[in-house]
Every structure is written in structure tokens, then in C-alpha cells.
Amino acid sequence: MVWYDRESESEQNVATLLERIEQRVKREVWWMSGVASCLVSVMVVIHVALIHYSVP
């Protein structure tokens, strides 16, 4: 009986741990997508500026 209680407790701990990891991954993905979009916009601006200013 004690072993069964310990098992259910470990399952609860695993569930909370997975939930925490999921929240962290969502935050990381959101942050990475923001950084990626910023980099893409900067690259596009540089690309357009090079094309615009290289042509005499």
C-alpha cells in the first residue's frame, strides 16, 4: 500500500515536472521566434539598403 502511494506521488511529480517543462519550452519558443523575426527584419533592411545604395 505504501509502495502504491509512492507510485502515485511520483506520477504527480512527473506530471507537474512535465507541465513546468512545457511552460518553459513555450516561453523559449516564443522568445526564439521573436529574436528570429527581428533578425529577419534586420537582414531584409540591410539587403534592401545594399541593393538600393549599390545601384548608382
Tab-separated table of C-alpha atoms in Angstrom:
chain	number	residue	atom	x	y	z
A	1	MET	CA	0.000	0.000	0.000
A	2	VAL	CA	2.840	2.372	0.825
A	3	TRP	CA	4.526	1.459	-2.480
A	4	TYR	CA	1.310	2.300	-4.362
A	5	ASP	CA	1.055	5.689	-2.645
A	6	ARG	CA	4.668	6.395	-3.506
A	7	GLU	CA	3.984	5.468	-7.134
A	8	SER	CA	1.011	7.828	-7.393
A	9	GLU	CA	3.069	10.590	-5.760
A	10	SER	CA	5.897	10.095	-8.263
A	11	GLU	CA	3.359	10.190	-11.099
A	12	GLN	CA	2.061	13.519	-9.771
A	13	ASN	CA	5.622	14.840	-9.554
A	14	VAL	CA	6.293	13.739	-13.141
A	15	ALA	CA	3.081	15.433	-14.292
A	16	THR	CA	3.971	18.717	-12.596
A	17	LEU	CA	7.514	18.470	-13.950
A	18	LEU	CA	6.233	17.906	-17.490
A	19	GLU	CA	3.855	20.841	-17.105
A	20	ARG	CA	6.708	23.066	-15.941
A	21	ILE	CA	8.906	21.927	-18.848
A	22	GLU	CA	6.058	22.564	-21.288
A	23	GLN	CA	5.589	26.130	-19.997
A	24	ARG	CA	9.332	26.750	-20.207
A	25	VAL	CA	9.532	25.393	-23.755
A	26	LYS	CA	6.606	27.594	-24.813
A	27	ARG	CA	8.389	30.621	-23.350
A	28	GLU	CA	11.683	29.695	-25.046
A	29	VAL	CA	9.972	29.130	-28.398
A	30	TRP	CA	8.165	32.477	-28.107
A	31	TRP	CA	11.458	34.236	-27.279
A	32	MET	CA	13.319	32.487	-30.113
A	33	SER	CA	10.592	33.335	-32.632
A	34	GLY	CA	10.770	36.976	-31.571
A	35	VAL	CA	14.555	37.028	-31.973
A	36	ALA	CA	14.294	35.231	-35.329
A	37	SER	CA	11.717	37.680	-36.678
A	38	CYS	CA	13.874	40.599	-35.507
A	39	LEU	CA	16.937	39.122	-37.244
A	40	VAL	CA	14.949	38.506	-40.423
A	41	SER	CA	13.668	42.082	-40.474
A	42	VAL	CA	17.205	43.428	-39.903
A	43	MET	CA	18.550	41.230	-42.727
A	44	VAL	CA	15.788	42.408	-45.060
A	45	VAL	CA	16.546	46.050	-44.231
A	46	ILE	CA	20.275	45.511	-44.855
A	47	HIS	CA	19.555	43.650	-48.098
A	48	VAL	CA	17.228	46.388	-49.392
A	49	ALA	CA	19.703	49.099	-48.347
A	50	LEU	CA	22.580	47.342	-50.146
A	51	ILE	CA	20.516	46.914	-53.320
A	52	HIS	CA	19.190	50.469	-53.119
A	53	TYR	CA	22.541	52.139	-52.476
A	54	SER	CA	24.770	49.941	-54.649
A	55	VAL	CA	22.902	50.970	-57.821
A	56	PRO	CA	24.193	54.403	-58.923
